[in-house]
Amino acid sequence: MEISENQLLRFTTAGSVDDGKSTLIGRLLFDSKAIFEDQLEAVETTSKRKGHEGVDLALFTDGLKDEREQGITIDVAYRYFTTPKRKFIIADTPGHIQYTRNMVTGASTANAALILIDARHGVIEQTKRHAFIASLLQIPHIVVCINKMDLVDFSEEIYNDIISQFEEFSSKLYVKDIRFLPISALLGDNVVNRSENMDWYQGAPLLHTLENIHISSDINKIDARFPVQTVLRPQSDGFIDYRGYAGRVASGIFRPNDEVAVMPSGFTSKIKSIDTFDGEIDEAFAPMSVSITLEDDIDVSRGDMIVKVNNKPEAEQEFSAMICWLNNEASKPRAKYTIMHTSNEQTAMIKDVLYKIDINTYNRNEEDKGLNMNDIARVTIRTTRRLMIDEYRDNRNTGSFVLVDDVTNETVAAGMIL
């Protein structure tokens, strides 16, 4: 299957401080000619002021003033660039442990994760943590970039040794596709252009790998799920009796005449038509935004879900999930939160904390029940009404949710249903 011209790939980058993450992104942007002239001039000026020889590529991505001054990445920075083959969105996330929540945010929509390893240091605790988060968020493709190869004389032996170190612990993780690349972001080896210093490496450079990762099969095309966002009743000429259910297809494929059920009521009907701004279409699939009309008048409202009759999600009031605590304030026992799941909002509480995970060692802590910022834990959630859920590993849209504090309106946790 050919990659469509405009196919979008979202990828996140992760690495510990000084692994050269910002330099790598700067090199990708610079060598793929995605830098504007005024940006280039500003960075050249800053580079000269700091006494660097040539252009300091890291300055292209460290957008916050604090980051440029400290030489580190703090916030999630989104960067956009395009090649003739693909569009890219990069979520550049900070590597420090206190910014785990930022990494979870940046990785939540990614198709691929770039994990950087400094060739001089090999696999360190941060590497394991980043791989664990990528696995937890079910990122389908992981590209492990072994950077700073120029500082170890482009040694194949060191490269192979780091692959062995990584595979030793990654075998415990749930990741389908892991690739390894030896690179030098500073000099540009194997980033956009093939390296002349590592003729022992026969694989493609990084940009070619990103352009050709097959992501079409990452979308769940089997379980048809359509969360209703709003009901359309135009009451205008030609649409007097029109009643459409608008939303975004979360997964699967819908076609006219499909037999569908509306959850949670369970009433069944047939799809009469699927409409878009440009007119009727023959099929809708994720992530298209459409309006669906049904043959029968059924009570359907925001938060309901249209699904295929023979393939329904679980309707549960209580379920198990992995959550990352995002808030500065610790969790309060049996506190009430608003759960936002697809287009459905209702009251929920954390009924029980089963265990917390030490993301450096993967050990479980069943004693400590308190949730503090950046903690990752397995919990039981109870809601006031049933939610239509799938497991996160089967469906990233209907298997994820956020918890919001009703008093402060802050998002306190992001969750993945097990």
XYZ file of C-alpha atoms in Angstrom, residues 13-14 19-25 27-28 114-120 143-155 159 162 179-195 197-198 200-201 203-207 209-210:
61
model
C 10.726 12.341 21.533
C 12.141 11.203 24.861
C 21.065 13.128 25.198
C 20.833 15.545 22.259
C 17.078 15.395 21.786
C 16.602 19.063 20.880
C 19.681 18.903 18.634
C 18.186 15.892 16.826
C 14.896 17.698 16.158
C 18.831 18.625 12.688
C 15.646 17.067 11.258
C 11.821 8.334 19.443
C 13.855 7.285 22.468
C 17.349 8.746 22.580
C 20.304 7.018 24.221
C 23.710 8.615 24.679
C 26.198 6.131 23.153
C 28.726 6.969 25.903
C 12.583 4.039 17.262
C 15.616 3.850 19.556
C 18.172 6.431 18.372
C 21.638 5.740 19.749
C 23.049 9.260 19.544
C 26.525 10.802 19.834
C 28.105 7.937 17.896
C 30.812 10.422 16.864
C 31.990 10.497 20.505
C 32.579 6.720 20.562
C 34.380 6.638 17.186
C 31.268 5.265 15.422
C 31.868 1.883 17.097
C 26.034 0.071 19.218
C 23.433 -0.966 23.745
C 13.811 -0.323 15.614
C 17.384 0.781 16.352
C 19.417 3.500 14.629
C 22.995 4.699 15.222
C 23.083 8.486 14.700
C 25.011 11.672 15.340
C 22.507 14.522 15.588
C 25.274 17.119 15.828
C 27.016 16.026 12.626
C 23.882 14.778 10.850
C 24.912 11.107 10.482
C 21.878 8.881 9.683
C 19.371 11.657 10.513
C 18.276 12.871 7.073
C 21.276 11.653 5.120
C 23.012 8.280 5.320
C 26.201 8.244 7.372
C 31.218 7.097 8.938
C 29.112 4.001 9.683
C 28.600 -1.173 8.786
C 25.001 0.049 9.311
C 19.500 0.395 7.486
C 17.754 3.590 6.370
C 18.380 6.983 8.026
C 15.871 8.353 10.553
C 13.784 10.568 8.253
C 12.291 5.440 8.561
C 9.702 7.969 9.801
